[in-house]
PDB file of N, CA, C and O in Angstrom, chain B, residues numbered from 101:
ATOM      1  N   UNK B 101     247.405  72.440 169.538  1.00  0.00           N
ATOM      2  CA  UNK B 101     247.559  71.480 168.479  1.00  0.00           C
ATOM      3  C   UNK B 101     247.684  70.095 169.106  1.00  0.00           C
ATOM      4  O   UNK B 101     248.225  70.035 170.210  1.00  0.00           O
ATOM      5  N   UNK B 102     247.110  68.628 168.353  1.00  0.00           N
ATOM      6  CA  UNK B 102     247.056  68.020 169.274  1.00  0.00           C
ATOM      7  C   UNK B 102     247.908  66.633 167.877  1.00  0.00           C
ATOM      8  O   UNK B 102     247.528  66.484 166.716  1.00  0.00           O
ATOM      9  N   UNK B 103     248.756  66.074 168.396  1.00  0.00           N
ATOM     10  CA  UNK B 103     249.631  64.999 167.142  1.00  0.00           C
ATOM     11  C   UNK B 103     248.431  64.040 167.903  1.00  0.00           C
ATOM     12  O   UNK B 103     247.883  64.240 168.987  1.00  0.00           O
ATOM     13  N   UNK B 104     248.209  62.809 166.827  1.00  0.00           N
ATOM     14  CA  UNK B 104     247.688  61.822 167.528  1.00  0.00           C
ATOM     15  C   UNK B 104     248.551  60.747 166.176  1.00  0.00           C
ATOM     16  O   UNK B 104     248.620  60.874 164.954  1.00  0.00           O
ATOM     17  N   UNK B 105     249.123  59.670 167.188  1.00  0.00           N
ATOM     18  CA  UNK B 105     249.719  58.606 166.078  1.00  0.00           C
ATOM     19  C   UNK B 105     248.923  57.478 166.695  1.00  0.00           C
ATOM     20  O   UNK B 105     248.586  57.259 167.858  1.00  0.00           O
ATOM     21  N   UNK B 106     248.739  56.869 165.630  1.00  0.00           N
ATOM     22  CA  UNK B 106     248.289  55.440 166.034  1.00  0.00           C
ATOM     23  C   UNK B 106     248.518  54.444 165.082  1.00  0.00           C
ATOM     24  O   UNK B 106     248.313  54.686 163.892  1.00  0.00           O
ATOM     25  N   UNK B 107     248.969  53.217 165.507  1.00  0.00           N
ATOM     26  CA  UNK B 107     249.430  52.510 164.913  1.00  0.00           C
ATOM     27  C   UNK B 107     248.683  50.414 164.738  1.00  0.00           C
ATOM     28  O   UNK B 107     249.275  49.562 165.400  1.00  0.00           O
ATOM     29  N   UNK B 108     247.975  50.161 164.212  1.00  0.00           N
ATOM     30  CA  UNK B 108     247.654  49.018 164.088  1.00  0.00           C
ATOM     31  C   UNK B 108     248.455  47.838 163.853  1.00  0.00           C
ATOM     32  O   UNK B 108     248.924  47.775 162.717  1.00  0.00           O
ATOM     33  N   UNK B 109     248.705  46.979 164.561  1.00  0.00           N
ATOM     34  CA  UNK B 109     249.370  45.715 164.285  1.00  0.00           C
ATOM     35  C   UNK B 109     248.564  44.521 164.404  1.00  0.00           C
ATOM     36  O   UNK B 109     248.044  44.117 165.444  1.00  0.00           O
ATOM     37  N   UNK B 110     248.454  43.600 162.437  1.00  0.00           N
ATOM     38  CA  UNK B 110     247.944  42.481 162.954  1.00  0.00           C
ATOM     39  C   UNK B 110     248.150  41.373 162.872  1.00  0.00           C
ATOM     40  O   UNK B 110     247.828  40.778 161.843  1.00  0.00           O
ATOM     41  N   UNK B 111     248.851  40.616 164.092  1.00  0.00           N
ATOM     42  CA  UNK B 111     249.297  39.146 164.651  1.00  0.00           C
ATOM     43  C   UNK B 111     248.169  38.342 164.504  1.00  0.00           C
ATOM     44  O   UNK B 111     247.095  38.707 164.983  1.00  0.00           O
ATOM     45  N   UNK B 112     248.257  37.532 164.037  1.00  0.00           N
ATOM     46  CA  UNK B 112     248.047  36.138 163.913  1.00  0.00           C
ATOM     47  C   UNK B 112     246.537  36.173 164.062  1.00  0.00           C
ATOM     48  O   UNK B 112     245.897  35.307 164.657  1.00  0.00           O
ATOM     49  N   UNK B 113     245.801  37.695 163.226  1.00  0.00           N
ATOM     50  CA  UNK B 113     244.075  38.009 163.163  1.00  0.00           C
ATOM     51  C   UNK B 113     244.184  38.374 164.707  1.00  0.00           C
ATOM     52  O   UNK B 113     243.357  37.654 165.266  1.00  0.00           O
ATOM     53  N   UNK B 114     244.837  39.173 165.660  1.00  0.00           N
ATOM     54  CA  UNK B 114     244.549  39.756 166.706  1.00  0.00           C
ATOM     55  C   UNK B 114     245.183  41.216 166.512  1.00  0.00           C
ATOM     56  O   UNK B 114     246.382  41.491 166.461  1.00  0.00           O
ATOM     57  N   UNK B 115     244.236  41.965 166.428  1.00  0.00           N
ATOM     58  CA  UNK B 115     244.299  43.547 166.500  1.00  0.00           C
ATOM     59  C   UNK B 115     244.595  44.487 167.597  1.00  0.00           C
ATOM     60  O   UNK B 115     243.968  44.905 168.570  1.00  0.00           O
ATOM     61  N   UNK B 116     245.859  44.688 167.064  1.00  0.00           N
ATOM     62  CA  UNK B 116     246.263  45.856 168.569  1.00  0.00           C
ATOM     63  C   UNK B 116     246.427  47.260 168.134  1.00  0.00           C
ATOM     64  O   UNK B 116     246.493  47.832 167.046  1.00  0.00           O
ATOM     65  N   UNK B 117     246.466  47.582 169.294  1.00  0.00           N
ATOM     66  CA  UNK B 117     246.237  49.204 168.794  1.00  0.00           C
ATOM     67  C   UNK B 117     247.340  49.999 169.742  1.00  0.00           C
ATOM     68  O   UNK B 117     247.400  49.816 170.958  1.00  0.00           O
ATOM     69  N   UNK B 118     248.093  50.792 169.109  1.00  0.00           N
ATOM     70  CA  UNK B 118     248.909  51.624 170.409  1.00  0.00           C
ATOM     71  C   UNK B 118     248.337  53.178 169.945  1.00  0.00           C
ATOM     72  O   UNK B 118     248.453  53.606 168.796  1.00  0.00           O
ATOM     73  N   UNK B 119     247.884  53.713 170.746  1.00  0.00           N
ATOM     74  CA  UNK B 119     247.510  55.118 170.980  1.00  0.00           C
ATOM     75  C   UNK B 119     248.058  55.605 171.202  1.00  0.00           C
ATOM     76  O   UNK B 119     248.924  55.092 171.910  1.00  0.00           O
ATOM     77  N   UNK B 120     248.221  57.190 170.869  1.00  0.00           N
ATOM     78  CA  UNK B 120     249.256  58.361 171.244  1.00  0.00           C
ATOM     79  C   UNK B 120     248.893  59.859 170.897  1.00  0.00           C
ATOM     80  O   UNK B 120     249.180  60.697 170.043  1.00  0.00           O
ATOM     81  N   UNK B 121     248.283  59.767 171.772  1.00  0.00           N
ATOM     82  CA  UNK B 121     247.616  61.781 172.008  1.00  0.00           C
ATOM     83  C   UNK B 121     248.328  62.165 172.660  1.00  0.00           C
ATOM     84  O   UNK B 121     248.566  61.640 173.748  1.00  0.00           O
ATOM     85  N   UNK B 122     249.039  63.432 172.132  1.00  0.00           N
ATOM     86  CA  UNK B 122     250.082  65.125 172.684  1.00  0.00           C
ATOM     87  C   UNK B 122     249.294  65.986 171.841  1.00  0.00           C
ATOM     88  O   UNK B 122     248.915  66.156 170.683  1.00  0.00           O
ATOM     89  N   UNK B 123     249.231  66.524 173.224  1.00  0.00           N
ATOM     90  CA  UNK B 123     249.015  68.061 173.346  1.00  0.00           C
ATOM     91  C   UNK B 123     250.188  68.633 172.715  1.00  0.00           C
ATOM     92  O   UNK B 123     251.089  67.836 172.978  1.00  0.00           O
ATOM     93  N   UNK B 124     250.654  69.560 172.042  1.00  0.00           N
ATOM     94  CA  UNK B 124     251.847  70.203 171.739  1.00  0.00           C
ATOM     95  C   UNK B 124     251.873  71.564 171.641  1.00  0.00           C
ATOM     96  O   UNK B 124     252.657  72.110 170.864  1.00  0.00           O
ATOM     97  N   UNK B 125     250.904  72.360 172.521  1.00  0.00           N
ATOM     98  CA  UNK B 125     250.584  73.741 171.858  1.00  0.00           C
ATOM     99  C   UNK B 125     250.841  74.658 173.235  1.00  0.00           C
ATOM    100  O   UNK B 125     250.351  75.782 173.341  1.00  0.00           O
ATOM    101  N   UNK B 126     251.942  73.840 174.624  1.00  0.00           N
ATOM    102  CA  UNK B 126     252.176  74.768 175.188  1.00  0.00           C
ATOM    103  C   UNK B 126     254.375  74.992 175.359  1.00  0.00           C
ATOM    104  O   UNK B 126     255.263  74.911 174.511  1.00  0.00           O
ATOM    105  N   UNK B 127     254.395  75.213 176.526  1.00  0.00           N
ATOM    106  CA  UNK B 127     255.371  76.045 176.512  1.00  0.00           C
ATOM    107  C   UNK B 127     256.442  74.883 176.204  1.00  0.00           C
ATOM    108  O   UNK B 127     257.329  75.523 175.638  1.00  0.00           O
ATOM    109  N   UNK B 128     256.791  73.796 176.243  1.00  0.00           N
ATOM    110  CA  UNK B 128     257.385  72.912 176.204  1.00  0.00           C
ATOM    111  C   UNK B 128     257.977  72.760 175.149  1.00  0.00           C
ATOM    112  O   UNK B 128     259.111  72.295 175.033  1.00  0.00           O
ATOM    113  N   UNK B 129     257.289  73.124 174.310  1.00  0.00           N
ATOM    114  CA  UNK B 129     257.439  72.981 172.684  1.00  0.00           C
ATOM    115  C   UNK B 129     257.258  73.711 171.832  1.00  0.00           C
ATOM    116  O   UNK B 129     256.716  73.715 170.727  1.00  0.00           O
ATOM    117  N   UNK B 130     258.194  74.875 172.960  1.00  0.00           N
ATOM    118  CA  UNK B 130     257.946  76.691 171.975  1.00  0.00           C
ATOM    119  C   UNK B 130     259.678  76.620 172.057  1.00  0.00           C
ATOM    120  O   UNK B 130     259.986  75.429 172.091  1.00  0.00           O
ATOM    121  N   UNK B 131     260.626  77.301 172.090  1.00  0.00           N
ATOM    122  CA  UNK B 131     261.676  77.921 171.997  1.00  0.00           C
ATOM    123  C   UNK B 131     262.217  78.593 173.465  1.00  0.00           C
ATOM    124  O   UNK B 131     261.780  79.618 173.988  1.00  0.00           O
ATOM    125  N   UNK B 132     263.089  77.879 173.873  1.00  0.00           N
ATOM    126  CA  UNK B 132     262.870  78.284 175.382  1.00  0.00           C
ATOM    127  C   UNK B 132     263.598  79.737 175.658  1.00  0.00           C
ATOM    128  O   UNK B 132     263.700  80.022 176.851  1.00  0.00           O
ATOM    129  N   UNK B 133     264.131  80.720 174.687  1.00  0.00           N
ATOM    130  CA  UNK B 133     264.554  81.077 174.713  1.00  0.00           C
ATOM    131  C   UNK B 133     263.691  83.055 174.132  1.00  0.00           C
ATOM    132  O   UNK B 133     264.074  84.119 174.618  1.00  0.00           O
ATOM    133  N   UNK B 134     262.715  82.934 173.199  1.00  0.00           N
ATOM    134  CA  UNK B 134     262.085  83.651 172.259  1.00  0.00           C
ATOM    135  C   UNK B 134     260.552  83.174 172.886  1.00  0.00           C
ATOM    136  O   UNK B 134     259.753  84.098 172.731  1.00  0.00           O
ATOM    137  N   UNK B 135     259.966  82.046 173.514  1.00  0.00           N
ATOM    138  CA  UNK B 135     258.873  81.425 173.838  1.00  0.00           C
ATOM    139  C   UNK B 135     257.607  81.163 172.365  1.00  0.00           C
ATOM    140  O   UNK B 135     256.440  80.771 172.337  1.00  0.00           O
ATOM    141  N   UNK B 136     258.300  81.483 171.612  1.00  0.00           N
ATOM    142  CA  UNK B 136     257.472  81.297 170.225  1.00  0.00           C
ATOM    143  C   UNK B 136     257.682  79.570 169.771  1.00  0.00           C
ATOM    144  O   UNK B 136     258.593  78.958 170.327  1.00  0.00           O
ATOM    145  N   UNK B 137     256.977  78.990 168.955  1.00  0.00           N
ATOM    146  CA  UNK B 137     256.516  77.685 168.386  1.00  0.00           C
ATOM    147  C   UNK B 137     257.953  77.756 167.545  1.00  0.00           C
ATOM    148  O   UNK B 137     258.549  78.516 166.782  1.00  0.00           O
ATOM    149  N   UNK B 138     258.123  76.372 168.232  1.00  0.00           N
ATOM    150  CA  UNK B 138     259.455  75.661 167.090  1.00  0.00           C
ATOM    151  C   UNK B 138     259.712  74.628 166.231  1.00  0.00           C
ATOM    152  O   UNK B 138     260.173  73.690 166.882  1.00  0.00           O
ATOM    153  N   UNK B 139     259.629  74.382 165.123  1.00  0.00           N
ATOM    154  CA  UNK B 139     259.440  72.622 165.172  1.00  0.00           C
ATOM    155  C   UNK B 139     260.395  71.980 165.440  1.00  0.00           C
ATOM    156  O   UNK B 139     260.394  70.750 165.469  1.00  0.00           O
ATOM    157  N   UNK B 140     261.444  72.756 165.698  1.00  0.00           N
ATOM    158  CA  UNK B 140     262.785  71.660 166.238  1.00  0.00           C
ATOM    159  C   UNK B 140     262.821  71.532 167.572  1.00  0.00           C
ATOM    160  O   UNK B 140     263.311  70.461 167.932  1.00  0.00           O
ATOM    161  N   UNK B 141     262.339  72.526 168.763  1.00  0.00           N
ATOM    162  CA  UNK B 141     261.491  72.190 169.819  1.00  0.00           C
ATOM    163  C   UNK B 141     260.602  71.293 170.149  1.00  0.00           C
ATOM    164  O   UNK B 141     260.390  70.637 171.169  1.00  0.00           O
ATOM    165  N   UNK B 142     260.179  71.360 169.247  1.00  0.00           N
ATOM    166  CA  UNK B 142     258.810  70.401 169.436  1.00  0.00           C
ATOM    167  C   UNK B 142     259.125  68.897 169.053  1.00  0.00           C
ATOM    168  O   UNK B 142     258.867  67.890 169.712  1.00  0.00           O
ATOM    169  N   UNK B 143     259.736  68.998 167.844  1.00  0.00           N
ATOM    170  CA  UNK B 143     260.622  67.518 167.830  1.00  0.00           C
ATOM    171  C   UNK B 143     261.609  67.377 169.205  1.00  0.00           C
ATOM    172  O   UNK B 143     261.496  66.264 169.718  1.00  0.00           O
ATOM    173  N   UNK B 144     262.092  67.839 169.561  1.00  0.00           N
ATOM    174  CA  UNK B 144     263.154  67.234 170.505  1.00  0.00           C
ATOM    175  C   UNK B 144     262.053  67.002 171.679  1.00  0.00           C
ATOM    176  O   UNK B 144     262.220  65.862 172.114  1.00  0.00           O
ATOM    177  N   UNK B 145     260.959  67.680 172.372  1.00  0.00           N
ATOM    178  CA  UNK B 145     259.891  67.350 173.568  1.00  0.00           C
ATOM    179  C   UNK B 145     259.404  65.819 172.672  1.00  0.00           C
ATOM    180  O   UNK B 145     259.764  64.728 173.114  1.00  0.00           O
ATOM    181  N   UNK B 146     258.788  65.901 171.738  1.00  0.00           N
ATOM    182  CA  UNK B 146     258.189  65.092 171.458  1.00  0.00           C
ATOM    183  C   UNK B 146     259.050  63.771 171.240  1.00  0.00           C
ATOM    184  O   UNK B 146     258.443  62.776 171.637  1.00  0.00           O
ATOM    185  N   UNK B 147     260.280  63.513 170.723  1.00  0.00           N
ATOM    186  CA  UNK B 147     261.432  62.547 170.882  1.00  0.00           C
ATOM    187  C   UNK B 147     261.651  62.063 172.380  1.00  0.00           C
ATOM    188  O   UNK B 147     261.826  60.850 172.501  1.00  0.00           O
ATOM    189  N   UNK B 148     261.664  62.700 173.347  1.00  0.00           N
ATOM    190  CA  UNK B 148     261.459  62.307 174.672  1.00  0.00           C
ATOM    191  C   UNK B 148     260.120  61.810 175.482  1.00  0.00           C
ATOM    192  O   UNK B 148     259.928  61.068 176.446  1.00  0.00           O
ATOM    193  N   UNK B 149     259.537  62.357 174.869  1.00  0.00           N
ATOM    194  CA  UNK B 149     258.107  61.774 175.531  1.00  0.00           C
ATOM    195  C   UNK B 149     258.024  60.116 175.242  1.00  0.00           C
ATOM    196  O   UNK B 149     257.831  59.178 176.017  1.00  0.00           O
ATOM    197  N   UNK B 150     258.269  60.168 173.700  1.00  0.00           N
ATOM    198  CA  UNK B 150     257.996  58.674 172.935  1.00  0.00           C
ATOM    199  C   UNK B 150     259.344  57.501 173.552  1.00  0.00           C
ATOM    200  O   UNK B 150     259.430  56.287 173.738  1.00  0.00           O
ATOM    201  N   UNK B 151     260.021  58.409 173.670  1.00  0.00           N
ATOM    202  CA  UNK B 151     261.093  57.431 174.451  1.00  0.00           C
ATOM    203  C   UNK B 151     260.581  57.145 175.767  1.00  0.00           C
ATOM    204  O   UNK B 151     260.754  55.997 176.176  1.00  0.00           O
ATOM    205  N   UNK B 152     259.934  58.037 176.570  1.00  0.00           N
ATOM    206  CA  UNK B 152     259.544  57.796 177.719  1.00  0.00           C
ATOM    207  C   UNK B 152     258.180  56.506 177.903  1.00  0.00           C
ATOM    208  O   UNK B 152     257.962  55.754 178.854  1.00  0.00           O
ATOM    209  N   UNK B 153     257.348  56.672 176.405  1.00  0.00           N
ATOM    210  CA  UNK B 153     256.529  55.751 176.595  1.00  0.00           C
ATOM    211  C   UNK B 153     257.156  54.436 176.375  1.00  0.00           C
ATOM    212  O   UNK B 153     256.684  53.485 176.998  1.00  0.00           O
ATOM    213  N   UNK B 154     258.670  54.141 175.164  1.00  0.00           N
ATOM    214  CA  UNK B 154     258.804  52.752 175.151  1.00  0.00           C
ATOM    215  C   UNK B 154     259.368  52.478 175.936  1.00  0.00           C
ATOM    216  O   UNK B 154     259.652  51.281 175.947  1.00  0.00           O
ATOM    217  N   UNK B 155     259.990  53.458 177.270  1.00  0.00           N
ATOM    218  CA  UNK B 155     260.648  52.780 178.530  1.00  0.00           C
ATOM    219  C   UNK B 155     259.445  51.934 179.117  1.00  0.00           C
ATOM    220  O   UNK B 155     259.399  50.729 179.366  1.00  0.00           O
ATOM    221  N   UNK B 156     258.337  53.073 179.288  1.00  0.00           N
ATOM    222  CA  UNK B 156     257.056  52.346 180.136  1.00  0.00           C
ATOM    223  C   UNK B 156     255.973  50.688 179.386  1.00  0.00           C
ATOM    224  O   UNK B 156     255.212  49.844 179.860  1.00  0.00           O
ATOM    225  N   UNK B 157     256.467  50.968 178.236  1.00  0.00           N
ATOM    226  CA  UNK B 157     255.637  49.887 177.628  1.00  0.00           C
ATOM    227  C   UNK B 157     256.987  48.910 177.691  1.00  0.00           C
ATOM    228  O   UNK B 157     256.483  47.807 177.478  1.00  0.00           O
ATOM    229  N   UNK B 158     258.233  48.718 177.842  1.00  0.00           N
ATOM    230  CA  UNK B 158     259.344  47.939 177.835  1.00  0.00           C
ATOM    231  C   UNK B 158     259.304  47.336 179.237  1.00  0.00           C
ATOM    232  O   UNK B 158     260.045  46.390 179.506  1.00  0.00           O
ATOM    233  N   UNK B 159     258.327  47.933 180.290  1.00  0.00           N
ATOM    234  CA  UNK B 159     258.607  47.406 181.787  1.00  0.00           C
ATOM    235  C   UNK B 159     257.118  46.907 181.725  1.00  0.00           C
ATOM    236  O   UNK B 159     256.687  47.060 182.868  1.00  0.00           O
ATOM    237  N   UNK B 160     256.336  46.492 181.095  1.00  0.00           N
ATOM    238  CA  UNK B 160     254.712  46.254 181.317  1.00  0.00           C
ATOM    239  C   UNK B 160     253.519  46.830 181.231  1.00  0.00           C
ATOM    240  O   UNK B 160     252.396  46.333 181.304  1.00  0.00           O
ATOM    241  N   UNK B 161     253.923  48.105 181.043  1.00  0.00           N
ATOM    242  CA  UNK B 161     252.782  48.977 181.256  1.00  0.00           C
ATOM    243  C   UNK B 161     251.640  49.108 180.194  1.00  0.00           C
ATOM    244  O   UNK B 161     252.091  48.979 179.055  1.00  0.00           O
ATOM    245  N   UNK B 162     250.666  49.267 180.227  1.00  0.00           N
ATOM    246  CA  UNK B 162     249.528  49.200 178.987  1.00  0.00           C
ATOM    247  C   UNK B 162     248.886  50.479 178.501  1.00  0.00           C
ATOM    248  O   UNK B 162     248.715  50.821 177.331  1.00  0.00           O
ATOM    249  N   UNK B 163     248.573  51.102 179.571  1.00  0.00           N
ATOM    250  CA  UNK B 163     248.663  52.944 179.262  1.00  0.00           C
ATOM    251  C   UNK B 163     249.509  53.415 180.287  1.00  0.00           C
ATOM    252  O   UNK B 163     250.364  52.828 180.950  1.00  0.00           O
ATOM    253  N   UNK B 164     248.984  54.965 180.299  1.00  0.00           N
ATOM    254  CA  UNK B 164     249.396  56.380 181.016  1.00  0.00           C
ATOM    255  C   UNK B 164     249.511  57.381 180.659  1.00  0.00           C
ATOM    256  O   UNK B 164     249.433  57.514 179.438  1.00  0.00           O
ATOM    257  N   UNK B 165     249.737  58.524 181.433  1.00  0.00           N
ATOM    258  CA  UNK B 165     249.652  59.525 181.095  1.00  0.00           C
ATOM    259  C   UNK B 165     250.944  60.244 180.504  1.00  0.00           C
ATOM    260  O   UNK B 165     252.006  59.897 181.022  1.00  0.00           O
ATOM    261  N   UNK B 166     250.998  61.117 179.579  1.00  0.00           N
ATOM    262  CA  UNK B 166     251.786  62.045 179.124  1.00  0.00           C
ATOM    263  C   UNK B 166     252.573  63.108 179.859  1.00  0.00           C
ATOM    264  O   UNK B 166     251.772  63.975 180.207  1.00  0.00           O
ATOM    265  N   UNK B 167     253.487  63.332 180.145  1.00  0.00           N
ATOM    266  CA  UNK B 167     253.889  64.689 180.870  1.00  0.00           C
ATOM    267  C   UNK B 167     255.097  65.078 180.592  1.00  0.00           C
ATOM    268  O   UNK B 167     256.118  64.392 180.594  1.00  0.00           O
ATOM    269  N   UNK B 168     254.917  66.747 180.231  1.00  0.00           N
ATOM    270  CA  UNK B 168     256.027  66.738 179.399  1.00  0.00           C
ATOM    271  C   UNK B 168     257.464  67.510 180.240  1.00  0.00           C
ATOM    272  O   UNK B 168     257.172  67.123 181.372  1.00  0.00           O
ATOM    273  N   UNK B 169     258.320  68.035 180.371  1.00  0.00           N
ATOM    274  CA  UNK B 169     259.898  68.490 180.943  1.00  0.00           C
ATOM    275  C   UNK B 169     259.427  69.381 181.765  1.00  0.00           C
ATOM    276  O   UNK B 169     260.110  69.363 182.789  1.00  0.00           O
ATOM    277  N   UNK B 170     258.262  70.459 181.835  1.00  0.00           N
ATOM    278  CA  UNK B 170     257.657  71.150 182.618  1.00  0.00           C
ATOM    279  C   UNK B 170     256.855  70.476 183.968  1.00  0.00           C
ATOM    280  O   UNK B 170     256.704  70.977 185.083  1.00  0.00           O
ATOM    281  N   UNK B 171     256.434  69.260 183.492  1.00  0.00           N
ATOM    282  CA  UNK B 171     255.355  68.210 184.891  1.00  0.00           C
ATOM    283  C   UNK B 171     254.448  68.465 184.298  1.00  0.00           C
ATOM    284  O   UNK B 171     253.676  67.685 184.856  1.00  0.00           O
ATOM    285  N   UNK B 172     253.553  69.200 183.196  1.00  0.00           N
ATOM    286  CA  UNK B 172     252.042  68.900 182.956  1.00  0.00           C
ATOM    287  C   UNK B 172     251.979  67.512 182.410  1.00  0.00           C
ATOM    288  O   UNK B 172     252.777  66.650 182.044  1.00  0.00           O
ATOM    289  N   UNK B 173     250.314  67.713 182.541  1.00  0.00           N
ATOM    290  CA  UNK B 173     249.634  65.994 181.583  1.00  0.00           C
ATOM    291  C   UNK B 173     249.802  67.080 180.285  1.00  0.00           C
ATOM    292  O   UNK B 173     249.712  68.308 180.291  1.00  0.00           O
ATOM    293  N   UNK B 174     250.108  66.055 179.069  1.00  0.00           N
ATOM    294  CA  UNK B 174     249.681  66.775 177.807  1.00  0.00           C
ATOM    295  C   UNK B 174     249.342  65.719 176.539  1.00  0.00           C
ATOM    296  O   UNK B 174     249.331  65.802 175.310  1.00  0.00           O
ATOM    297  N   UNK B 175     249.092  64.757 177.468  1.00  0.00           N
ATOM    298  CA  UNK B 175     248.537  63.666 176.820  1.00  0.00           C
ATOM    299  C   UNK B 175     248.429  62.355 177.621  1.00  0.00           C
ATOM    300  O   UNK B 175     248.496  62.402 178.849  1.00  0.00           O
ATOM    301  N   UNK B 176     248.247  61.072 176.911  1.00  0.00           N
ATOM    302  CA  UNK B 176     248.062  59.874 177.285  1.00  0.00           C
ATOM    303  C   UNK B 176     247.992  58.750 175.611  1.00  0.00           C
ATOM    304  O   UNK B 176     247.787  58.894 174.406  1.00  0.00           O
ATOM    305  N   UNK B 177     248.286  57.773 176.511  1.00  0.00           N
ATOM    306  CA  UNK B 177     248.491  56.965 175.453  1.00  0.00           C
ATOM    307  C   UNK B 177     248.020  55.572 176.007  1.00  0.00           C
ATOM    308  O   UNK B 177     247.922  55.422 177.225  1.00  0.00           O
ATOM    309  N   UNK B 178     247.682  54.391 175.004  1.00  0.00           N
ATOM    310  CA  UNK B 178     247.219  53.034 175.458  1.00  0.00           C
ATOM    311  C   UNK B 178     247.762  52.167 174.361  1.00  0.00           C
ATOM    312  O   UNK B 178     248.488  52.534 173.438  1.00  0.00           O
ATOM    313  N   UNK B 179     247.318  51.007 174.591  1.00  0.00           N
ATOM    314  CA  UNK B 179     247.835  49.713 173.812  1.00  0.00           C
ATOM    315  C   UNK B 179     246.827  49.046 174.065  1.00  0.00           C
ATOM    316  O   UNK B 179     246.733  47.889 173.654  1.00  0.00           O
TER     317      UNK B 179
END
């Protein structure tokens, strides 16, 4: 399963775009316990990831990659 948010902001007739593709369909965001799909799993991976991107967009950054509590890529995102 793949969330994609994206969000348009437009300043002063200049169009920005922040991108946000996750993967969400592996173990990260199953139940660590039963390994079955959770959505309260999956909210709490996915609450950290997005925090992880506004750390990286709060220090400069314009993209990168996704990776979720395990070390995979399971997405990427841009601005």
């Amino acid at each position: 399963m793949v969330r994609e948010i994206v969000m348009y902001l437009d300043w002063k007739e200049v169009k920005i775009m922040l991108k946000i593709e996750i993967k969400t369909g592996n173990a990260a965001f199953c139940d660590p316990f039963t390994g079955e799909p959770s959505e309260f799993d999956e909210a709490i991976e996915c609450k950290r990831l997005l925090e992880g991107i506004c750390r990286e967009l709060e220090d400069g950054a314009t993209s990168g990659n996704i990776i979720d509590i395990n070390g995979n890529k399971v997405g990427q995102w841009s601005r």
